[in-house]
Structures are given as C-alpha cells and as structure tokens.
Amino acid sequence: RARHILVGTEDEAKDLIDQLNEGAVFADLAAEFSVGPSGPRGGDLGFFNQGQMVEPFAVAAFALQPGEVYATPVETQFGWHVIKVEERRMTEQPSLEDLRSQLESGLADDVIQGIFAELRDGAEIVVYGPDGEPMEN
C-alpha cells in the first residue's frame, strides 16, 4: 500500500521531498499539491501488485520498506512522483483445492476443442442458404 504525490516538474517533486525530510506530513502535502486523482485521499493508492503500476513507479515502490519515502522523484508518462510505502502484505497463493474446478474446466474445454478440430479436419462441410440450396464458397 503506497501513497504518492504527482506533480508536473522534477523541481516541485524535489521540493516536496525536502519538506517531507523536514517533517511535513505526506498525506497533507498530497492533498494540497498532487495533481493526480488520489490527491484528495492524501495520495493513497491502496494495495497493488507490481504489475499494476508503470515500470519506473513499480520499481521504486517495491524497493521501499513500509514508512520509507523514495529518496528521489520518479518520472513516468504521467509526471513526477514522490512515493511513500505505507505497508506491505504478501498475497497467499490459492490452494489446489481452491483451483481444482477451474483447472478441470479449462482442461475439459481444451479436450473438447481438440475433438472439434479433428472432426472439422476430416469433414466435408456444406453451407446451405435460406432457400435450402447449397451455397458456393
């Protein structure tokens, strides 16, 4: 779970990092200065996994420990970010039992598609028009 402050320039981002280093409250700065949609929520992005964020942002965020602010501004196509990680949690992998029906269904679909493909390859297919006469292909 992270917060960020999105601004238009690197200098603005550096100034915000300086203010944070002097004791400013991250959420207050985000609410006041962030141009991103999370600004009114104090920059709170909630929980996310690495694949949900653009690469420069994800690399920086996942390098931090809870409570840390990334030391330098991070540039993405959206602008310049000041990033703080609030907390981390590991998602648990689902058990085989939780996935069993999904796996069985997927395998059954694969088998059925294979049977249809074999039947299609060995069949002569005639398409009929609305008048009941065979159509030319």
Backbone as a printed PyTorch tensor [residue, N CA C, xyz], in Angstrom:
tensor([[[  0.8720,  -1.1660,   0.0000],
         [  0.0000,   0.0000,   0.0000],
         [  0.9030,   1.2070,   0.0000]],

        [[  0.6430,   2.0940,  -0.9510],
         [  1.5150,   3.2570,  -1.0660],
         [  0.6960,   4.5260,  -1.2460]],

        [[  1.3990,   5.6210,  -1.0530],
         [  0.8680,   6.9530,  -1.3410],
         [  1.8130,   7.5830,  -2.3500]],

        [[  1.2800,   8.5160,  -3.1120],
         [  2.1640,   9.2680,  -3.9880],
         [  1.6410,  10.6850,  -4.1510]],

        [[  2.5540,  11.5430,  -4.5330],
         [  2.2120,  12.9140,  -4.8700],
         [  2.6570,  13.0780,  -6.3210]],

        [[  1.7300,  13.4140,  -7.1840],
         [  2.0240,  13.5990,  -8.5990],
         [  2.0650,  15.0910,  -8.9080]],

        [[  3.1980,  15.5240,  -9.4520],
         [  3.3650,  16.9300,  -9.8230],
         [  3.9320,  17.0080, -11.2430]],

        [[  3.9780,  18.2280, -11.7730],
         [  4.3810,  18.4180, -13.1560],
         [  5.8680,  18.5160, -13.4110]],

        [[  6.6530,  18.8880, -12.3880],
         [  8.0830,  19.0780, -12.6310],
         [  8.9300,  18.3610, -11.5840]],

        [[ 10.1550,  18.0870, -11.9780],
         [ 11.0970,  17.4530, -11.0620],
         [ 11.4110,  18.3770,  -9.8820]],

        [[ 11.5170,  19.6770, -10.1540],
         [ 11.8170,  20.6220,  -9.0740],
         [ 10.7170,  20.6450,  -8.0170]],

        [[  9.4500,  20.5890,  -8.4550],
         [  8.3450,  20.5360,  -7.4930],
         [  8.4630,  19.2810,  -6.6320]],

        [[  8.7670,  18.1610,  -7.2660],
         [  8.8850,  16.8970,  -6.5380],
         [ 10.0400,  16.9530,  -5.5400]],

        [[ 11.1680,  17.5130,  -5.9610],
         [ 12.3200,  17.6250,  -5.0540],
         [ 11.9800,  18.5090,  -3.8550]],

        [[ 11.2600,  19.5970,  -4.1010],
         [ 10.8600,  20.4890,  -3.0060],
         [  9.9640,  19.7480,  -2.0140]],

        [[  9.0550,  18.9170,  -2.5080],
         [  8.1820,  18.1460,  -1.6250],
         [  8.9750,  17.1270,  -0.8110]],

        [[  9.9570,  16.4910,  -1.4290],
         [ 10.8090,  15.5400,  -0.6960],
         [ 11.5650,  16.2720,   0.4110]],

        [[ 12.0530,  17.4790,   0.1210],
         [ 12.7230,  18.2860,   1.1560],
         [ 11.7700,  18.5770,   2.3110]],

        [[ 10.5340,  18.9470,   1.9820],
         [  9.5510,  19.2320,   3.0360],
         [  9.2710,  17.9880,   3.8760]],

        [[  9.1920,  16.8460,   3.2380],
         [  8.9770,  15.5950,   3.9780],
         [ 10.1530,  15.3020,   4.8970]],

        [[ 11.3740,  15.5400,   4.4010],
         [ 12.5700,  15.3190,   5.2210],
         [ 12.6250,  16.2660,   6.4110]],

        [[ 11.9280,  17.3910,   6.3080],
         [ 11.8720,  18.3540,   7.4100],
         [ 10.6870,  18.0980,   8.3410]],

        [[  9.9260,  17.0160,   8.0780],
         [  8.8530,  16.6390,   8.9920],
         [  7.4390,  16.8700,   8.5000]],

        [[  7.2510,  17.3290,   7.2780],
         [  5.8930,  17.5340,   6.7670],
         [  5.1600,  16.2000,   6.6950]],

        [[  3.8420,  16.2610,   6.7640],
         [  3.0030,  15.0690,   6.7060],
         [  2.6760,  14.7550,   5.2410]],

        [[  3.0110,  13.5480,   4.8220],
         [  2.8610,  13.1440,   3.4190],
         [  1.4360,  13.3760,   2.9200]],

        [[  0.4430,  12.8920,   3.6610],
         [ -0.9520,  12.9930,   3.2260],
         [ -1.3790,  14.4410,   3.0520]],

        [[ -0.8910,  15.3220,   3.9250],
         [ -1.2440,  16.7470,   3.8150],
         [ -0.6520,  17.3520,   2.5470]],

        [[  0.6090,  17.0200,   2.2620],
         [  1.2400,  17.5420,   1.0490],
         [  0.5420,  16.9930,  -0.1990]],

        [[  0.1810,  15.7270,  -0.1740],
         [ -0.5070,  15.1330,  -1.3200],
         [ -1.8460,  15.8200,  -1.5660]],

        [[ -2.5990,  16.0430,  -0.4960],
         [ -3.9060,  16.6830,  -0.6340],
         [ -3.7690,  18.0990,  -1.1960]],

        [[ -2.6980,  18.7790,  -0.8330],
         [ -2.5190,  20.1670,  -1.2640],
         [ -1.8900,  20.2990,  -2.6530]],

        [[ -0.9220,  19.4360,  -2.9710],
         [ -0.1360,  19.6530,  -4.1910],
         [ -0.3230,  18.6280,  -5.3120]],

        [[ -0.8050,  17.4420,  -5.0070],
         [ -0.8770,  16.4090,  -6.0400],
         [ -1.9260,  16.7590,  -7.0900]],

        [[ -1.5550,  16.5580,  -8.3600],
         [ -2.4940,  16.7770,  -9.4540],
         [ -3.1580,  15.4640,  -9.8700]],

        [[ -2.8210,  14.3900,  -9.2070],
         [ -3.3960,  13.0800,  -9.5130],
         [ -4.7300,  12.8860,  -8.8170]],

        [[ -5.5190,  11.9210,  -9.2840],
         [ -6.8380,  11.6680,  -8.6990],
         [ -6.8030,  11.1960,  -7.2470]],

        [[ -5.6580,  10.6800,  -6.7870],
         [ -5.5720,  10.2230,  -5.4030],
         [ -5.2150,  11.3580,  -4.4410]],

        [[ -4.9230,  12.5320,  -4.9560],
         [ -4.5380,  13.6640,  -4.1180],
         [ -5.5150,  13.9550,  -2.9860]],

        [[ -6.8110,  14.0610,  -3.2640],
         [ -7.7680,  14.3480,  -2.1870],
         [ -7.8020,  13.2770,  -1.0950]],

        [[ -7.3260,  12.0720,  -1.4060],
         [ -7.2540,  10.9910,  -0.4070],
         [ -5.8810,  10.9420,   0.2390]],

        [[ -5.1490,  12.0350,   0.1740],
         [ -3.8100,  12.0550,   0.7550],
         [ -2.8140,  11.2580,  -0.0730]],

        [[ -3.1420,  11.0500,  -1.3560],
         [ -2.2470,  10.3090,  -2.2420],
         [ -2.3530,   8.8000,  -2.0930]],

        [[ -3.3200,   8.3320,  -1.3120],
         [ -3.4320,   6.8890,  -1.0330],
         [ -3.8340,   6.1140,  -2.2820]],

        [[ -2.9940,   5.1670,  -2.6780],
         [ -3.2520,   4.3220,  -3.8390],
         [ -3.8160,   2.9660,  -3.4460]],

        [[ -3.8870,   2.6980,  -2.1570],
         [ -4.3520,   1.3910,  -1.7090],
         [ -3.2990,   0.3200,  -1.9710]],

        [[ -3.7230,  -0.9350,  -1.8660],
         [ -2.8180,  -2.0510,  -2.1280],
         [ -2.7750,  -2.3240,  -3.6250]],

        [[ -1.6200,  -2.6850,  -4.1270],
         [ -1.4660,  -3.0430,  -5.5290],
         [ -0.2990,  -3.9950,  -5.6580]],

        [[ -0.2590,  -4.7020,  -6.7870],
         [  0.9070,  -5.5460,  -7.0330],
         [  1.7720,  -4.8750,  -8.0930]],

        [[  2.9650,  -5.3740,  -8.2520],
         [  3.9510,  -4.7120,  -9.0980],
         [  3.4730,  -4.5720, -10.5430]],

        [[  2.7460,  -5.5420, -11.0370],
         [  2.2890,  -5.4990, -12.4140],
         [  1.1900,  -4.4930, -12.6890]],

        [[  0.6260,  -3.9140, -11.6650],
         [ -0.4540,  -2.9550, -11.8500],
         [  0.0400,  -1.5310, -12.0890]],

        [[  1.3150,  -1.2840, -11.8640],
         [  1.8480,   0.0690, -11.9940],
         [  2.8530,   0.1410, -13.1390]],

        [[  3.0200,   1.3520, -13.6810],
         [  4.0290,   1.5190, -14.7270],
         [  5.4030,   1.2450, -14.1360]],

        [[  6.3190,   0.7900, -14.9940],
         [  7.5880,   0.2490, -14.5050],
         [  8.4100,   1.1790, -13.6120]],

        [[  8.6840,   2.4120, -13.9840],
         [  9.5380,   3.2160, -13.0880],
         [  8.9150,   3.3740, -11.6990]],

        [[  7.5950,   3.5390, -11.6600],
         [  6.9010,   3.6890, -10.3840],
         [  6.9830,   2.3950,  -9.5860]],

        [[  6.6950,   1.2640, -10.2410],
         [  6.7070,  -0.0320,  -9.5590],
         [  8.0860,  -0.3710,  -9.0130]],

        [[  9.1230,  -0.1230,  -9.8060],
         [ 10.4970,  -0.4110,  -9.3590],
         [ 10.8070,   0.3720,  -8.0850]],

        [[ 10.4650,   1.6510,  -8.0800],
         [ 10.7380,   2.4890,  -6.9050],
         [  9.9120,   2.0370,  -5.7020]],

        [[  8.6150,   1.8400,  -5.9000],
         [  7.7340,   1.4880,  -4.7820],
         [  8.1310,   0.1520,  -4.1560]],

        [[  8.4730,  -0.8280,  -4.9760],
         [  8.7870,  -2.1500,  -4.4360],
         [ 10.2100,  -2.2360,  -3.8840]],

        [[ 10.9660,  -1.1590,  -4.0090],
         [ 12.3010,  -1.1060,  -3.3990],
         [ 12.2310,  -0.5550,  -1.9720]],

        [[ 11.0780,  -0.0160,  -1.5910],
         [ 10.9220,   0.6310,  -0.2850],
         [ 10.3700,  -0.3200,   0.7660]],

        [[ 10.7100,  -0.0150,   2.0030],
         [ 10.1170,  -0.6930,   3.1530],
         [  9.0050,   0.1940,   3.6990]],

        [[  8.0490,  -0.3740,   4.4340],
         [  6.9740,   0.4340,   4.9920],
         [  7.5100,   1.6320,   5.7780]],

        [[  6.9110,   2.7830,   5.5210],
         [  7.2960,   4.0180,   6.1870],
         [  8.3410,   4.8200,   5.4250]],

        [[  8.9670,   4.2300,   4.4190],
         [ 10.0120,   4.9270,   3.6700],
         [  9.4340,   5.7300,   2.5100]],

        [[ 10.1320,   6.8590,   2.2290],
         [  9.8310,   7.6870,   1.0600],
         [ 11.0000,   7.5180,   0.0980]],

        [[ 10.6950,   7.3230,  -1.1950],
         [ 11.7600,   7.1810,  -2.1840],
         [ 12.5770,   8.4710,  -2.2020]],

        [[ 13.8920,   8.3450,  -2.2010],
         [ 14.7910,   9.4880,  -1.9970],
         [ 14.7860,  10.5030,  -3.1340]],

        [[ 14.4060,  10.0720,  -4.3230],
         [ 14.4120,  10.9870,  -5.4670],
         [ 13.0740,  10.9230,  -6.1870]],

        [[ 12.7280,  11.9650,  -6.9340],
         [ 11.4880,  11.9250,  -7.7120],
         [ 11.5620,  10.8440,  -8.7890]],

        [[ 10.4160,  10.2720,  -9.1030],
         [ 10.3290,   9.2160, -10.1140],
         [  9.4860,   9.7490, -11.2710]],

        [[ 10.0650,   9.7010, -12.4770],
         [  9.3450,  10.2050, -13.6450],
         [  8.6370,   9.0670, -14.3730]],

        [[  7.3640,   9.2990, -14.7220],
         [  6.6080,   8.3980, -15.5890],
         [  5.9290,   9.2600, -16.6480]],

        [[  5.1760,   8.6360, -17.5060],
         [  4.4660,   9.4000, -18.5300],
         [  3.3950,  10.3080, -17.9360]],

        [[  3.0670,  10.1210, -16.6660],
         [  2.0380,  10.9300, -16.0080],
         [  2.6000,  12.1810, -15.3490]],

        [[  3.9100,  12.1980, -15.1230],
         [  4.5450,  13.3280, -14.4510],
         [  5.5960,  12.8300, -13.4780]],

        [[  5.8370,  13.6300, -12.4400],
         [  6.8540,  13.3090, -11.4330],
         [  6.1730,  12.8750, -10.1420]],

        [[  6.6440,  11.7680,  -9.5830],
         [  6.0340,  11.1810,  -8.3870],
         [  6.9700,  11.2470,  -7.1910]],

        [[  6.3780,  11.5390,  -6.0450],
         [  7.0260,  11.3390,  -4.7520],
         [  6.2790,  10.1470,  -4.1590]],

        [[  7.0200,   9.1130,  -3.7730],
         [  6.3920,   7.8370,  -3.3980],
         [  6.7270,   7.4650,  -1.9560]],

        [[  5.7010,   7.0420,  -1.2330],
         [  5.8790,   6.5280,   0.1290],
         [  5.1260,   5.2070,   0.2470]],

        [[  5.7940,   4.1820,   0.7660],
         [  5.1390,   2.8980,   1.0210],
         [  4.6250,   2.9030,   2.4540]],

        [[  3.3500,   2.5930,   2.6040],
         [  2.7140,   2.5580,   3.9170],
         [  2.8330,   1.1740,   4.5620]],

        [[  2.5090,   0.1420,   3.7940],
         [  2.6130,  -1.2150,   4.3240],
         [  2.7110,  -2.2090,   3.1910]],

        [[  3.1850,  -3.3960,   3.5390],
         [  3.3160,  -4.4910,   2.5750],
         [  2.5430,  -5.6790,   3.1060]],

        [[  2.0130,  -6.4350,   2.1760],
         [  1.4330,  -7.7150,   2.5500],
         [  1.6480,  -8.6610,   1.3850]],

        [[  1.8880,  -9.8810,   1.7250],
         [  2.0850, -10.9120,   0.7110],
         [  0.7340, -11.5530,   0.4510]],

        [[  0.4120, -11.7250,  -0.8000],
         [ -0.8200, -12.4240,  -1.1160],
         [ -0.5440, -13.9210,  -1.0600]],

        [[ -1.4810, -14.6240,  -0.5130],
         [ -1.3170, -16.0680,  -0.4130],
         [ -1.6990, -16.7120,  -1.7330]],

        [[ -0.9390, -17.7260,  -2.1270],
         [ -1.2910, -18.4620,  -3.3250],
         [ -2.4830, -19.3420,  -3.0150]],

        [[ -3.4200, -19.4390,  -3.9550],
         [ -4.5730, -20.3000,  -3.7060],
         [ -4.1500, -21.7670,  -3.6390]],

        [[ -4.8760, -22.5360,  -2.8600],
         [ -4.5800, -23.9610,  -2.7380],
         [ -5.0670, -24.7000,  -3.9800]],

        [[ -4.5700, -25.9080,  -4.1700],
         [ -5.0090, -26.7410,  -5.2860],
         [ -6.5180, -26.9640,  -5.2120]],

        [[ -7.0320, -27.1620,  -4.0240],
         [ -8.4740, -27.3800,  -3.8720],
         [ -9.2660, -26.1630,  -4.3300]],

        [[ -8.7460, -24.9680,  -4.0490],
         [ -9.4280, -23.7480,  -4.4730],
         [ -9.4440, -23.6150,  -5.9970]],

        [[ -8.4230, -24.1460,  -6.6500],
         [ -8.2940, -24.0240,  -8.1020],
         [ -8.7840, -25.2280,  -8.8840]],

        [[ -9.0700, -26.3290,  -8.1860],
         [ -9.3790, -27.5900,  -8.8560],
         [-10.4730, -27.4560,  -9.9120]],

        [[-11.6180, -26.8910,  -9.5890],
         [-12.7220, -26.8350, -10.5590],
         [-12.3520, -25.9640, -11.7590]],

        [[-11.6200, -24.8930, -11.5260],
         [-11.1830, -24.0260, -12.6180],
         [-10.2190, -24.7790, -13.5470]],

        [[ -9.2880, -25.5260, -12.9730],
         [ -8.3410, -26.3000, -13.7760],
         [ -9.0480, -27.4000, -14.5620]],

        [[ -9.9670, -28.1070, -13.8990],
         [-10.6960, -29.1800, -14.5740],
         [-11.5170, -28.6300, -15.7330]],

        [[-12.1690, -27.5200, -15.5210],
         [-12.9780, -26.9010, -16.5680],
         [-12.1100, -26.4810, -17.7540]],

        [[-10.9660, -25.8940, -17.4760],
         [-10.0480, -25.4750, -18.5350],
         [ -9.5280, -26.6570, -19.3380]],

        [[ -9.1700, -27.7390, -18.6400],
         [ -8.6910, -28.9430, -19.3350],
         [ -9.7930, -29.5710, -20.1780]],

        [[-11.0070, -29.6200, -19.6560],
         [-12.1340, -30.1790, -20.4140],
         [-12.3900, -29.3510, -21.6750]],

        [[-12.3410, -28.0390, -21.5660],
         [-12.5130, -27.1720, -22.7400],
         [-11.4440, -27.4600, -23.7900]],

        [[-10.2020, -27.6480, -23.3590],
         [ -9.1080, -27.9560, -24.2950],
         [ -9.3600, -29.2730, -25.0290]],

        [[ -9.8190, -30.2850, -24.2970],
         [-10.0880, -31.5870, -24.9030],
         [-11.2300, -31.4570, -25.9170]],

        [[-12.2910, -30.7750, -25.5560],
         [-13.4380, -30.6060, -26.4520],
         [-13.0290, -29.8530, -27.7170]],

        [[-12.2570, -28.8010, -27.5660],
         [-11.8030, -28.0390, -28.7330],
         [-10.9330, -28.9110, -29.6470]],

        [[-10.1050, -29.7490, -29.0600],
         [ -9.2860, -30.6690, -29.8430],
         [-10.1350, -31.6530, -30.6340]],

        [[-11.1820, -32.1940, -30.0140],
         [-12.0840, -33.1300, -30.7000],
         [-12.7880, -32.4230, -31.8590]],

        [[-13.2940, -31.2210, -31.6330],
         [-13.9490, -30.4580, -32.6990],
         [-12.9850, -30.1920, -33.8550]],

        [[-11.7460, -29.8520, -33.5460],
         [-10.7590, -29.5760, -34.5940],
         [-10.5160, -30.8260, -35.4390]],

        [[-10.3910, -31.9910, -34.7960],
         [-10.2000, -33.2500, -35.5360],
         [-11.4040, -33.5630, -36.4150]],

        [[-12.5980, -33.3750, -35.8820],
         [-13.8110, -33.6410, -36.6530],
         [-13.9200, -32.6910, -37.8510]],

        [[-13.6090, -31.4220, -37.6340],
         [-13.6610, -30.4360, -38.7090],
         [-12.6790, -30.7690, -39.8230]],

        [[-11.4580, -31.1970, -39.4460],
         [-10.4240, -31.5000, -40.4420],
         [-10.8300, -32.6520, -41.3490]],

        [[-11.5710, -33.6170, -40.8630],
         [-11.9420, -34.7870, -41.6510],
         [-13.3220, -34.6850, -42.2580]],

        [[-13.9820, -33.5370, -42.1130],
         [-15.3640, -33.4190, -42.5740],
         [-15.4580, -32.6070, -43.8610]],

        [[-16.4830, -32.9470, -44.6390],
         [-16.8250, -32.1210, -45.7890],
         [-17.9860, -31.2520, -45.3340]],

        [[-17.7750, -29.9620, -45.3260],
         [-18.7800, -29.0470, -44.7950],
         [-19.5140, -28.3800, -45.9570]],

        [[-20.8330, -28.4590, -45.9240],
         [-21.6710, -27.8090, -46.9340],
         [-22.5180, -26.7740, -46.2170]],

        [[-22.4650, -25.5460, -46.7120],
         [-23.2480, -24.4680, -46.1130],
         [-24.4670, -24.2390, -47.0040]],

        [[-25.6510, -24.2080, -46.3910],
         [-26.8950, -24.0180, -47.1180],
         [-27.4050, -22.5950, -46.9130]],

        [[-27.9810, -22.0500, -47.9560],
         [-28.5870, -20.7260, -47.8990],
         [-29.9930, -20.7890, -47.3740]],

        [[-30.6650, -19.6300, -47.2350],
         [-32.0370, -19.5870, -46.7060],
         [-33.0450, -20.3360, -47.5820]],

        [[-32.6860, -20.5240, -48.8560],
         [-33.6030, -21.2280, -49.7460],
         [-33.4320, -22.7440, -49.6730]],

        [[-32.5020, -23.2130, -48.8500],
         [-32.2750, -24.6490, -48.6960],
         [-31.3260, -25.2290, -49.7170]],

        [[-30.8130, -24.3880, -50.5920],
         [-29.8680, -24.8480, -51.6170],
         [-28.4390, -24.6550, -51.1240]],

        [[-27.5110, -25.5660, -51.4990],
         [-26.1040, -25.3820, -51.1090],
         [-25.5510, -24.0820, -51.6590]],

        [[-24.7570, -23.4040, -50.8450],
         [-24.1400, -22.1420, -51.2700],
         [-22.7360, -22.4560, -51.7940]],

        [[-22.2500, -21.6350, -52.7180],
         [-20.8890, -21.7530, -53.2210],
         [-19.9630, -21.0660, -52.2230]],

        [[-18.7780, -21.6350, -51.9330],
         [-17.8500, -20.9520, -51.0500],
         [-16.7170, -20.4070, -51.8540]]])
